[in-house]
Tab-separated table of C-alpha atoms in Angstrom:
chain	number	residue	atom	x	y	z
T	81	UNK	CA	115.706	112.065	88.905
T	82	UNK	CA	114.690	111.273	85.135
T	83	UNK	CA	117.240	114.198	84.056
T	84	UNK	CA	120.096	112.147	85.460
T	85	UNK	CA	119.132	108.455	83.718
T	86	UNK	CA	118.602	110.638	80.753
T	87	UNK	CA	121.875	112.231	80.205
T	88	UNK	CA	123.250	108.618	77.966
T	89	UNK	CA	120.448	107.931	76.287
T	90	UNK	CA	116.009	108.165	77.339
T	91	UNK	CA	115.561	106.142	80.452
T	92	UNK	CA	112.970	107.302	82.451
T	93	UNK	CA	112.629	105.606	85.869
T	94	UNK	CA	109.508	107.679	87.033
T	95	UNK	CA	106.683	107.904	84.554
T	96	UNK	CA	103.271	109.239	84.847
T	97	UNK	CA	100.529	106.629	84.617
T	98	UNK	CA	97.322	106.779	83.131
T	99	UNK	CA	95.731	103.325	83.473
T	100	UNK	CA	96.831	101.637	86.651
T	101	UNK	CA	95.298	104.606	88.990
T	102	UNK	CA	93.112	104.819	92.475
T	103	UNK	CA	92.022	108.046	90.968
T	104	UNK	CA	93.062	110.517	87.519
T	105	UNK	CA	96.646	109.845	86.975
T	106	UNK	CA	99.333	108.326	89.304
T	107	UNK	CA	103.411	108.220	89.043
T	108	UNK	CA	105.267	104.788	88.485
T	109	UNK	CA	108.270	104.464	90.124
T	110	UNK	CA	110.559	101.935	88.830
T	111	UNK	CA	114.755	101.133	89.265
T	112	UNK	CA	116.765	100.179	86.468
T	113	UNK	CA	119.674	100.051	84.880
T	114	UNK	CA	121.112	103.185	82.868
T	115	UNK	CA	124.726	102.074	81.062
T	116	UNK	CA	124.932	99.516	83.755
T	117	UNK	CA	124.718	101.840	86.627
T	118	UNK	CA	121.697	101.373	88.963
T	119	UNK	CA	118.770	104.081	88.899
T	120	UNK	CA	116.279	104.011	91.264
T	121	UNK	CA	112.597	105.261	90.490
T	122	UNK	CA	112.493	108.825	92.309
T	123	UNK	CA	109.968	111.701	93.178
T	124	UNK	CA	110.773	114.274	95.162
T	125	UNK	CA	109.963	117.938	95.868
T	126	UNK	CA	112.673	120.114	94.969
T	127	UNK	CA	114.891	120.329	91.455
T	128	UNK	CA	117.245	118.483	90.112
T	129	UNK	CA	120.479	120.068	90.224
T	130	UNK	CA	123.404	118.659	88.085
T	131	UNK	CA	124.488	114.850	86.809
T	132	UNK	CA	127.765	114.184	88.400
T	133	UNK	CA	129.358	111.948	85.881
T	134	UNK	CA	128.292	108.358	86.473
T	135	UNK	CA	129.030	108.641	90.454
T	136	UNK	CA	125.504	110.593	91.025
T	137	UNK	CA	123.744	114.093	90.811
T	138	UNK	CA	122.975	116.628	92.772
T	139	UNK	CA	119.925	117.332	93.682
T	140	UNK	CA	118.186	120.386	95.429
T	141	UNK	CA	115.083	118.871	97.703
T	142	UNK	CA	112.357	120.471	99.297
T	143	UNK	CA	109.856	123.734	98.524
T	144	UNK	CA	109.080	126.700	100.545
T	145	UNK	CA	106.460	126.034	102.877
T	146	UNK	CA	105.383	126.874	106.260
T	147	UNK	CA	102.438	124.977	107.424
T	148	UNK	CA	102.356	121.922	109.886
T	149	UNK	CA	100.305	119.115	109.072
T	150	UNK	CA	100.461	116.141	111.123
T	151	UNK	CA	99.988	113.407	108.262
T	152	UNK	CA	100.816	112.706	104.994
T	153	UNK	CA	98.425	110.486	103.246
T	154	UNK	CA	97.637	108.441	100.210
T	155	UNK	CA	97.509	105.548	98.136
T	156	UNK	CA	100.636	103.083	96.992
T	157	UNK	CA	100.979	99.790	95.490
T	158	UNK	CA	104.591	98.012	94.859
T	159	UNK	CA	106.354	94.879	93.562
T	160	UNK	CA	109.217	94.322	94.886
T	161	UNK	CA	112.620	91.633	94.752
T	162	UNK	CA	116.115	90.198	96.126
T	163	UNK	CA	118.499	93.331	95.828
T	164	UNK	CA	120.959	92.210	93.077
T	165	UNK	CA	122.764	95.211	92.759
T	166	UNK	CA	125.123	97.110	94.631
T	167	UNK	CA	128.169	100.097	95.207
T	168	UNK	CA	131.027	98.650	96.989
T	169	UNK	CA	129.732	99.806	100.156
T	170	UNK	CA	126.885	98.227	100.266
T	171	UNK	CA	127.571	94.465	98.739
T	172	UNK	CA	125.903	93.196	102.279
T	173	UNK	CA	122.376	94.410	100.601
T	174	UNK	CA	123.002	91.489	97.624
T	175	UNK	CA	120.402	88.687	98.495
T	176	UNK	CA	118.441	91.195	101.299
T	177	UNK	CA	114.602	92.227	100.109
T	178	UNK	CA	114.437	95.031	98.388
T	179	UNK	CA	112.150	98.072	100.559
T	180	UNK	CA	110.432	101.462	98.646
T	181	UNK	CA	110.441	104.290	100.620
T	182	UNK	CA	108.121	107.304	101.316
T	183	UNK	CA	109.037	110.313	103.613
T	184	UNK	CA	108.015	113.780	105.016
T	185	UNK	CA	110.425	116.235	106.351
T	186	UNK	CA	109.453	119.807	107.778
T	187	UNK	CA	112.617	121.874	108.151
T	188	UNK	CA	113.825	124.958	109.488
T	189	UNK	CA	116.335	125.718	106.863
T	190	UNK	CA	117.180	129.671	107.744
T	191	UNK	CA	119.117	131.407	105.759
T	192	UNK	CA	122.838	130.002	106.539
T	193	UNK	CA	121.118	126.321	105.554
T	194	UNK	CA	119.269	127.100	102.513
T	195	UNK	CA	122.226	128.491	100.770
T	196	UNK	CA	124.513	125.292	101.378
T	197	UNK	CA	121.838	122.818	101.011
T	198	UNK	CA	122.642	121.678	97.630
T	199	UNK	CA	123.977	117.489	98.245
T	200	UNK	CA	122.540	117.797	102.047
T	201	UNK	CA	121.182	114.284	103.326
T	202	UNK	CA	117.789	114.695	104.756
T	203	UNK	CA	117.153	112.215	107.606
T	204	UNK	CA	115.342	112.486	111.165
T	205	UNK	CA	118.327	113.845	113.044
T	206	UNK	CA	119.412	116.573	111.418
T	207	UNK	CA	119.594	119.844	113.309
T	208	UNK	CA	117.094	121.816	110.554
T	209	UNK	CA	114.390	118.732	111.098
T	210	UNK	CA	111.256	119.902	112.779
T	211	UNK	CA	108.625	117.537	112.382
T	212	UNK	CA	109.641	113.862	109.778
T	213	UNK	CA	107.359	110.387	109.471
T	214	UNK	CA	108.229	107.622	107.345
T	215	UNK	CA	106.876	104.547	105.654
T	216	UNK	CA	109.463	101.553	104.371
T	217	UNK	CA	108.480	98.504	103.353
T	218	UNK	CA	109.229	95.068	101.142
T	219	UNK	CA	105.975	93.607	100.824
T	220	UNK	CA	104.652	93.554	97.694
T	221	UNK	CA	100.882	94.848	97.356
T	222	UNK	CA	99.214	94.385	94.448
T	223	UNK	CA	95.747	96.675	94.514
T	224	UNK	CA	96.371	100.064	96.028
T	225	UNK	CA	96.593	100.903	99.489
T	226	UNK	CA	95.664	103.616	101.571
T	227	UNK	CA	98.620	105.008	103.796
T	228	UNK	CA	99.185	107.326	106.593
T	229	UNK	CA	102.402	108.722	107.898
T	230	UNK	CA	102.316	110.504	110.932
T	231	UNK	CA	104.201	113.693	111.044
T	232	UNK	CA	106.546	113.343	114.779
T	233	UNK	CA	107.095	116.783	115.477
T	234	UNK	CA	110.502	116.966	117.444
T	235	UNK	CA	110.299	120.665	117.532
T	236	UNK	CA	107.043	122.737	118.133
T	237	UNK	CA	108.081	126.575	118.971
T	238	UNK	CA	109.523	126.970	114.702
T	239	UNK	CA	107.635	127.052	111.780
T	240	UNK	CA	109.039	125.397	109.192
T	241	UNK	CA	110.909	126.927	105.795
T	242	UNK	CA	110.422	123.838	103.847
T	243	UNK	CA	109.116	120.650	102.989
T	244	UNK	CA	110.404	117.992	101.933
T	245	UNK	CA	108.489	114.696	100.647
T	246	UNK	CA	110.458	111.899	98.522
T	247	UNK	CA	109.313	108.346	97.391
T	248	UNK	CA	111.649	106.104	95.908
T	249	UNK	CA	111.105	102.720	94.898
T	250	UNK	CA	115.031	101.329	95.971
T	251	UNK	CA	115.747	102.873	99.554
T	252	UNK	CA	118.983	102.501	99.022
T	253	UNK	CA	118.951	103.921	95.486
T	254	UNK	CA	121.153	106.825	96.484
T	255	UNK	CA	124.037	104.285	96.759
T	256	UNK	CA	123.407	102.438	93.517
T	257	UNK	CA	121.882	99.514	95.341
T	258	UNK	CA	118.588	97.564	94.634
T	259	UNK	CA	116.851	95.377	92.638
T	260	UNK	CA	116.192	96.055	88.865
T	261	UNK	CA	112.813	95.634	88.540
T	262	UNK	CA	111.275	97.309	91.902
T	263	UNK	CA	107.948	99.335	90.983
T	264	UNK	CA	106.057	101.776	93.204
T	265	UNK	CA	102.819	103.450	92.340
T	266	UNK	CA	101.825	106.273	94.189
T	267	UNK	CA	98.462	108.405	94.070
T	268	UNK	CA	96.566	110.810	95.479
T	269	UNK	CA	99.170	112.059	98.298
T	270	UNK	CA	97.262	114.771	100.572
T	271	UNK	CA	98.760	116.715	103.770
T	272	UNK	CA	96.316	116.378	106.685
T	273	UNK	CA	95.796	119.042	109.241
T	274	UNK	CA	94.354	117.748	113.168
């Protein structure tokens, strides 16, 4: 999501890092405030598609893949706040903790879906979702630590087109809506195969 913050001025919400690491390099995630409009620290699989003014930008998730693992793990650490931000949708979030969020889709995507997909929401129930876990959380952790999603495969006679994995360090980042200041660090992910 960097080439969106960066389109008024250098602003990059997801960094590598070099120091604070489990192991060779990791990826800081941290939400902030571009022209006054809320940015959420972002990594995704996929390409970014196209800034749509200062309402949002298109993005194109996920990368070819056919494989079924049945966890995603790794290592995270995160600081996080009181959401002081919002859209006008979402001004119940002021004063609520802030949560990161990490996430594994496998999807069927088929030729129809692939070639529409550009803006599509990826969540659980969505007819192309085959297998999806999910880890959200507020509590701050200071020294790394080990996760595991497990992959819930809803569907089991597809294989899968894509994958999809996204961390974000504002859950609700998509809407404009967090706290400035949120930081996730996340290392060493690895898909695991039972």
């Amino acid at each position: 999501g960097n080439q969106g913050a960066n389109t008024i001025g250098e602003n990059n919400p997801t960094s590598p890092e070099e120091s604070d690491v489990k192991k060779g390099k990791a990826a800081r995630l941290g939400s902030t405030a571009v022209a006054g409009v809320f940015a959420a620290g972002s990594l995704f699989t996929g390409t970014f598609g196209k800034v749509e003014g200062l309402s949002g930008a298109s993005l194109n998730f996920g990368h070819p893949y056919t494989g079924h693992p049945t966890k995603l793990k790794g290592y995270y650490k995160y600081k996080g706040g009181i959401i002081d931000v919002s859209d006008s949708d979402h001004k119940d979030q002021i004063g609520k903790p802030e949560r990161f969020n990490i996430y594994i889709s496998l999807e069927d995507w088929g030729p129809d879906v692939a070639k529409g997909k550009d803006g599509y929401e990826i969540r659980p129930d969505n007819r192309t979702v085959i297998g999806y876990g999910e880890l959200v959380s507020s509590e701050s952790v200071n020294d790394y630590r080990e996760f595991t999603i497990d992959v819930d495969y809803k569907i089991t006679d597809r294989k899968p087109t894509h994958v999809v994995i996204v961390a974000t360090s504002s859950i609700l980042g998509d809407y404009f809506t967090g706290y400035i200041g949120s930081t996730l660090y996340i290392d060493e992910f690895e898909l695991v195969f039972d």
